[in-house]
Coordinates of C-alpha atoms in Angstrom, one line a residue:
M1041 CA 38.7 166.5 27.4
R1042 CA 39.1 162.9 27.1
R1043 CA 42.1 161.2 27.5
R1044 CA 43.2 158.1 25.6
F1045 CA 44.5 155.2 26.9
H1046 CA 46.9 152.8 25.1
H1047 CA 47.1 149.6 26.0
A1048 CA 50.4 147.6 26.0
T1049 CA 50.6 144.6 24.1
V1050 CA 51.6 142.0 26.7
T1051 CA 53.5 138.9 25.1
P1052 CA 53.3 135.6 27.1
R1053 CA 56.3 134.5 28.9
R1054 CA 57.6 131.3 27.6
I1055 CA 58.4 128.6 30.2
A1056 CA 61.4 126.5 29.6
R1057 CA 60.3 122.7 29.9
P1058 CA 62.7 120.0 30.3
Q1059 CA 63.6 118.7 26.7
R1060 CA 62.5 115.4 25.9
G1061 CA 64.1 112.6 24.3
P1062 CA 62.4 109.6 22.7
A1063 CA 59.4 107.9 24.5
N1064 CA 59.2 111.1 26.7
Q1065 CA 62.4 110.4 28.6
P1066 CA 64.2 113.2 30.1
T1067 CA 67.6 114.5 28.3
N1068 CA 71.2 113.7 29.5
R1069 CA 71.3 117.1 30.9
V1070 CA 68.7 116.6 33.7
A1071 CA 70.0 113.0 34.2
N1072 CA 73.5 114.4 34.9
R1073 CA 72.1 116.7 37.6
V1074 CA 70.5 113.7 39.0
A1075 CA 73.7 111.8 39.1
I1076 CA 75.6 114.5 40.9
S1077 CA 73.2 114.6 43.6
I1078 CA 73.8 111.0 44.1
V1079 CA 77.5 111.3 44.3
E1080 CA 77.3 113.8 46.5
L1081 CA 75.0 111.8 49.0
L1082 CA 77.5 109.1 48.8
V1083 CA 80.4 111.3 49.4
A1084 CA 78.6 112.9 52.6
L1085 CA 77.7 108.9 53.8
A1086 CA 81.5 108.4 53.5
I1087 CA 82.7 111.3 55.5
I1088 CA 80.0 110.6 57.9
G1089 CA 81.1 106.9 58.2
L1090 CA 84.6 108.0 58.8
L1091 CA 83.9 110.5 61.3
M1092 CA 81.5 107.8 63.3
A1093 CA 84.8 105.4 62.8
L1094 CA 87.1 107.8 64.6
L1095 CA 84.4 109.0 67.2
V1096 CA 83.4 105.7 68.4
P1097 CA 86.7 104.6 69.5
A1098 CA 87.3 108.1 71.2
I1099 CA 84.2 107.7 72.9
S1100 CA 85.0 103.8 74.1
Q1101 CA 88.4 105.2 75.2
V1102 CA 86.6 107.9 77.4
R1103 CA 84.3 105.3 79.1
L1104 CA 87.3 103.1 79.6
L1105 CA 89.2 105.8 81.2
A1106 CA 86.3 106.7 83.4
Q1107 CA 86.2 103.2 84.9
R1108 CA 89.8 103.2 85.4
T1109 CA 89.4 106.2 87.4
R1110 CA 86.5 104.8 89.6
C1111 CA 88.8 101.6 90.1
V1112 CA 91.5 104.1 91.4
N1113 CA 89.3 106.0 93.4
N1114 CA 87.7 102.8 94.8
L1115 CA 91.0 102.0 96.1
R1116 CA 91.9 105.3 97.5
N1117 CA 88.6 105.0 99.3
I1118 CA 89.3 101.7 100.8
S1119 CA 92.9 102.6 101.9
F1120 CA 91.0 105.5 103.8
G1121 CA 88.9 103.1 105.7
L1122 CA 92.0 100.9 106.4
T1123 CA 94.0 103.7 107.6
Q1124 CA 91.1 105.1 109.7
F1125 CA 90.6 101.4 111.4
D1126 CA 94.4 102.0 112.5
H1127 CA 93.8 105.2 113.7
L1128 CA 91.0 104.1 116.0
H1129 CA 92.7 100.7 117.2
K1130 CA 96.0 101.5 116.7
R1131 CA 96.4 98.3 114.3
L1132 CA 95.2 97.3 111.1
P1133 CA 92.3 94.9 110.7
A1134 CA 92.8 91.1 110.3
S1135 CA 92.7 89.9 106.6
G1136 CA 90.0 87.2 108.1
T1137 CA 88.8 86.7 111.2
Y1138 CA 87.8 83.0 112.2
F1139 CA 86.4 81.6 115.7
D1140 CA 88.6 78.5 116.7
P1141 CA 87.0 76.9 120.2
D1142 CA 89.0 74.1 121.4
N1143 CA 88.3 70.8 119.8
Q1144 CA 85.6 72.4 117.9
P1145 CA 85.0 73.1 114.0
S1146 CA 86.7 76.3 112.9
E1147 CA 84.1 79.3 112.3
P1148 CA 84.7 82.1 109.7
R1149 CA 83.4 85.2 111.2
H1150 CA 84.2 88.2 108.7
S1151 CA 87.2 89.9 106.5
W1152 CA 88.6 93.3 106.5
A1153 CA 85.8 94.3 104.2
V1154 CA 83.6 94.1 107.3
S1155 CA 85.7 95.8 109.5
I1156 CA 86.1 99.1 107.7
L1157 CA 82.3 99.5 107.0
P1158 CA 81.9 102.5 109.2
W1159 CA 84.7 104.5 107.2
I1160 CA 83.4 103.7 103.7
N1161 CA 79.7 105.2 104.3
Q1162 CA 78.4 102.0 105.5
G1163 CA 77.9 102.6 109.1
N1164 CA 74.4 101.6 109.0
L1165 CA 75.5 98.2 107.5
Y1166 CA 77.8 97.7 110.1
D1167 CA 75.6 98.7 112.8
Q1168 CA 73.3 95.6 111.8
W1169 CA 76.3 93.1 111.5
D1170 CA 76.7 90.7 114.5
L1171 CA 80.4 90.1 114.8
E1172 CA 79.5 87.0 117.3
Q1173 CA 78.3 84.9 114.6
A1174 CA 79.7 83.8 111.1
F1175 CA 79.2 85.8 108.1
N1176 CA 76.8 83.3 106.5
S1177 CA 74.7 83.0 109.6
P1178 CA 71.2 83.5 109.0
H1179 CA 71.5 86.7 110.7
N1180 CA 74.3 88.1 108.7
F1181 CA 73.9 86.3 105.2
P1182 CA 71.1 88.7 104.0
L1183 CA 73.7 91.8 104.7
T1184 CA 76.7 90.1 102.9
Q1185 CA 74.4 90.2 99.9
T1186 CA 74.6 93.9 99.9
S1187 CA 76.0 95.9 96.5
I1188 CA 78.9 98.1 97.7
P1189 CA 80.2 100.2 95.1
I1190 CA 83.6 101.1 96.6
Y1191 CA 84.3 97.3 96.5
Q1192 CA 83.5 96.7 92.8
C1193 CA 85.5 97.6 89.8
P1194 CA 83.3 98.2 86.9
L1195 CA 86.1 96.3 84.7
D1196 CA 85.7 93.2 87.0
P1197 CA 83.7 91.1 84.2
S1198 CA 82.7 88.8 87.3
L1199 CA 80.3 91.4 88.8
S1200 CA 77.0 89.9 89.0
G1201 CA 75.1 93.0 88.3
G1202 CA 73.1 92.6 91.5
S1203 CA 72.9 92.0 95.0
H1204 CA 75.4 89.6 95.8
G1205 CA 78.2 91.1 98.0
D1206 CA 80.9 91.5 94.9
Q1207 CA 84.3 92.5 95.5
S1208 CA 87.2 93.1 93.3
Y1209 CA 89.9 94.1 95.8
A1210 CA 92.2 92.2 98.3
V1211 CA 94.6 93.1 101.1
N1212 CA 98.2 92.5 101.2
G1213 CA 98.8 88.7 102.6
G1214 CA 102.6 88.5 101.9
V1215 CA 103.9 85.0 101.1
G1216 CA 101.2 83.0 102.7
F1217 CA 98.7 82.6 105.7
T1218 CA 98.7 80.5 108.9
H1219 CA 97.0 77.1 109.0
R1220 CA 95.0 76.1 111.9
T1221 CA 96.4 73.1 112.6
R1222 CA 98.9 71.0 110.7
E1223 CA 100.3 67.9 111.7
G1224 CA 98.8 68.5 115.3
V1225 CA 100.6 71.9 115.3
A1226 CA 98.6 75.2 115.4
D1227 CA 99.4 78.2 113.5
C1228 CA 101.3 76.7 111.0
P1229 CA 102.7 79.1 108.2
I1230 CA 102.1 78.1 104.7
D1231 CA 102.3 79.3 101.2
R1232 CA 99.0 79.8 99.1
E1233 CA 99.2 76.5 97.8
G1234 CA 99.2 75.1 101.2
K1235 CA 102.9 74.0 101.2
Q1236 CA 104.6 74.4 104.8
I1237 CA 107.5 76.9 104.5
D1238 CA 110.8 76.6 106.4
F1239 CA 111.4 80.2 106.9
N1240 CA 114.9 79.8 109.0
G1241 CA 116.2 76.8 106.9
D1242 CA 116.8 74.8 110.0
G1243 CA 114.8 71.6 108.5
L1244 CA 112.0 72.3 110.8
T1245 CA 108.4 73.4 109.7
C1246 CA 105.4 72.3 111.5
T1247 CA 106.6 69.3 113.5
G1248 CA 106.8 68.1 117.1
T1249 CA 104.4 69.9 119.4
T1250 CA 105.1 73.5 118.6
T1251 CA 105.9 75.7 115.4
D1252 CA 109.4 77.0 114.9
Q1253 CA 108.8 80.8 116.7
L1254 CA 111.5 82.2 114.0
D1255 CA 109.8 80.8 111.1
Q1256 CA 106.6 82.5 112.3
Q1257 CA 108.7 85.8 112.9
L1258 CA 110.2 86.0 109.7
F1259 CA 106.8 85.0 108.0
K1260 CA 105.1 88.0 109.6
R1261 CA 108.0 90.4 108.4
M1262 CA 107.0 89.2 104.7
G1263 CA 103.4 90.7 104.7
L1264 CA 101.1 93.1 106.6
F1265 CA 97.7 91.3 106.8
F1266 CA 96.9 88.1 108.5
L1267 CA 94.4 85.5 109.4
E1268 CA 93.3 86.1 113.4
N1269 CA 91.1 84.0 115.8
W1270 CA 88.3 86.2 117.3
K1271 CA 88.8 86.8 120.7
Q1272 CA 90.5 83.7 121.2
G1273 CA 94.1 85.1 121.8
Q1274 CA 95.5 81.8 119.9
T1275 CA 96.7 84.0 117.1
K1276 CA 97.4 87.8 117.5
R1277 CA 99.5 88.5 114.4
H1278 CA 98.9 92.1 113.2
Y1279 CA 100.5 95.6 112.5
S1280 CA 100.0 98.9 112.9
I1281 CA 101.1 101.4 110.1
A1282 CA 103.4 102.9 112.6
E1283 CA 105.1 99.6 112.8
I1284 CA 106.0 99.4 109.2
I1285 CA 109.6 100.1 109.0
D1286 CA 110.0 99.9 105.3
G1287 CA 108.2 102.9 104.3
T1288 CA 104.7 103.4 104.0
S1289 CA 105.2 104.6 100.4
Q1290 CA 107.2 101.3 99.5
T1291 CA 104.5 98.8 101.0
F1292 CA 101.8 97.1 99.3
L1293 CA 98.2 97.8 101.4
V1294 CA 95.6 96.6 98.9
S1295 CA 95.2 95.6 95.3
E1296 CA 92.9 94.9 92.7
N1297 CA 91.9 91.1 92.5
I1298 CA 88.8 90.5 90.2
R1299 CA 89.1 86.6 91.0
T1300 CA 87.8 87.4 94.4
G1301 CA 84.3 88.3 96.0
F1302 CA 80.9 86.7 94.6
N1303 CA 81.0 83.2 93.2
P1304 CA 77.9 82.0 91.4
D1305 CA 79.0 78.3 92.2
Q1306 CA 79.4 79.3 96.0
L1307 CA 76.5 81.9 96.8
N1308 CA 77.8 82.2 100.2
H1309 CA 81.0 83.9 98.9
S1310 CA 81.0 87.6 99.3
F1311 CA 83.2 90.4 100.3
A1312 CA 82.5 89.3 104.2
D1313 CA 84.2 86.0 103.5
P1314 CA 87.4 85.6 105.7
H1315 CA 89.0 82.8 103.7
P1316 CA 92.5 83.6 102.8
R1317 CA 92.2 83.0 99.1
R1318 CA 89.2 85.6 98.7
S1319 CA 90.3 88.1 101.4
A1320 CA 94.0 88.6 100.3
F1321 CA 96.3 88.4 98.0
Y1322 CA 100.0 86.9 98.2
I1323 CA 103.0 86.9 96.1
G1324 CA 105.2 83.6 95.5
S1325 CA 107.3 82.2 98.1
P1326 CA 110.8 82.8 97.3
C1327 CA 111.7 79.5 99.0
E1328 CA 112.0 76.4 96.5
N1329 CA 110.0 73.5 97.8
G1330 CA 109.4 75.4 101.0
D1331 CA 113.3 75.3 101.8
C1332 CA 114.6 78.7 102.8
T1333 CA 118.5 77.9 102.9
A1334 CA 120.5 80.2 101.2
A1335 CA 121.0 78.2 98.2
S1336 CA 117.3 77.8 97.8
V1337 CA 116.0 81.3 97.9
N1338 CA 115.0 82.7 94.6
Y1339 CA 113.1 85.9 94.9
Q1340 CA 112.2 85.7 91.1
L1341 CA 110.0 82.9 91.9
C1342 CA 107.7 85.4 93.5
N1343 CA 106.1 86.8 90.3
Q1344 CA 106.3 83.6 88.4
G1345 CA 103.8 80.7 87.2
L1346 CA 100.6 80.9 89.1
N1347 CA 102.0 83.5 91.1
R1348 CA 102.9 86.1 88.8
I1349 CA 100.6 89.1 88.6
N1350 CA 97.3 88.8 86.2
G1351 CA 98.1 85.1 86.1
G1352 CA 94.6 83.9 87.3
L1353 CA 92.4 85.9 84.9
T1354 CA 90.7 83.0 83.6
S1355 CA 91.0 80.9 86.8
P1356 CA 87.4 80.4 88.9
E1357 CA 86.5 83.1 91.6
G1358 CA 88.4 82.5 94.6
S1359 CA 91.4 80.3 93.3
S1360 CA 93.8 83.1 92.5
P1361 CA 94.7 84.9 94.9
V1362 CA 97.1 87.3 93.3
P1363 CA 96.8 90.7 91.8
N1364 CA 94.4 90.2 88.7
S1365 CA 92.8 93.1 86.8
L1366 CA 92.0 93.6 82.9
H1367 CA 94.0 96.8 82.6
E1368 CA 96.7 96.1 80.1
G1369 CA 99.9 95.3 81.5
G1370 CA 99.1 95.2 85.0
V1371 CA 97.2 96.6 88.0
N1372 CA 96.5 99.2 90.5
M1373 CA 97.9 99.1 94.1
A1374 CA 97.2 100.9 96.8
Y1375 CA 100.3 101.8 99.2
A1376 CA 100.3 102.5 103.2
D1377 CA 100.4 105.7 102.7
G1378 CA 97.3 106.2 100.7
H1379 CA 98.8 106.7 97.3
V1380 CA 97.8 104.4 94.3
A1381 CA 100.2 103.7 91.6
F1382 CA 100.4 101.5 88.4
L1383 CA 102.0 98.0 89.0
S1384 CA 103.7 96.5 86.0
E1385 CA 102.9 92.5 85.7
S1386 CA 106.6 92.2 84.7
I1387 CA 107.9 93.7 87.8
D1388 CA 111.1 92.1 89.0
G1389 CA 110.3 89.4 91.7
A1390 CA 112.7 90.6 94.1
V1391 CA 111.3 94.0 93.9
Y1392 CA 107.9 92.6 94.2
A1393 CA 108.7 90.9 97.2
A1394 CA 110.3 93.8 99.0
L1395 CA 107.0 95.7 98.5
A1396 CA 105.0 93.2 100.0
S1397 CA 106.9 93.0 103.0
S1398 CA 106.5 95.4 105.9
Q1399 CA 109.8 94.9 108.0
G1400 CA 111.8 93.4 105.3
L1401 CA 114.7 95.8 106.4
L1402 CA 114.7 93.2 109.6
L1403 CA 115.7 90.3 107.0
D1404 CA 119.0 91.7 106.7
K1405 CA 121.8 89.0 107.1
T1406 CA 119.5 85.8 106.7
S1407 CA 119.1 83.8 103.8
L1408 CA 115.8 85.9 103.0
Q1409 CA 117.7 89.2 102.7
Q1410 CA 115.7 91.4 100.2
V1411 CA 116.9 94.5 97.8
I1412 CA 116.4 97.8 99.1
I1413 CA 114.2 100.2 97.1
D1414 CA 115.3 103.7 96.7
G1415 CA 113.1 106.5 96.4
D1416 CA 113.3 106.6 92.4
F1417 CA 111.3 103.7 92.1
F1418 CA 108.0 105.7 91.4

């Protein structure tokens, strides 16, 4: 029996097309859909812009924090090198070493930064150094151009970015340094500006045939690192950490100073330079016009004017031997016990001087008597 098949009638589906207006243009309904998409895009872009505005400063802050952390770690490593030198030699290194033969020009040998090279993973560099020659001699000069990251704070804008022996740190030189010969007198104490200081207030400084021994004694008590003569014995002035009686946690060891190190105008300046204004930092002298009688001693002068912390940020390299950094409000400072702390640039001058002194307690009952810092300072 033959089956019959019934064919269903298929009705074609009608596809909706956008309605067109005059001149074959889309109607408002389609146009509105396009407009909404543009608004959504603009909102998304605005949100992205807002997120970027929030994110970029955060990234900058993280980068800045990392740079500050590196500056602090550098200070810790330098402190380690100085204390290891002290452990081996039973004394701290000279801030700068000179060879001063009789009746001949003084010859700069090297700074503290050369002395501690073996303890900051630079033993190979130290082994190549000839300590019997000047730091800028034909043999030593190429070595001074070595870039040593531990000696460079990444926030130091004066870093050359190349192999020029950059440096961003300086040791505690107290209130000044000694001049080889001043008015015919050897080993004369002067402040950072070159003024003679009458520490005991007796009216005598570098006059006659010898310096005032008490002046030199008081001068030494107010600092920690000093210039010395290489193997001559004319100037033996140094401390060991064990001789610090003011407390190692309350005595400056080394500070940031972005105004030291390589100078593009003086290519031989580097971390190895023993010049007192490039190897150490100094506080201001408390003695007005070099007079340390009781009426003329003002410890507030120690952190004022050119001597104030961060007072030389725009000075040429080597011309501002004070703590200088681009950290807002102060500098990082390492102390003789190895700890590092932030030091406010507005610190009281008397407290500042007491922290720079290694034996300030022995100044008691003199015109230079200092404040006593208790353990709550930090």
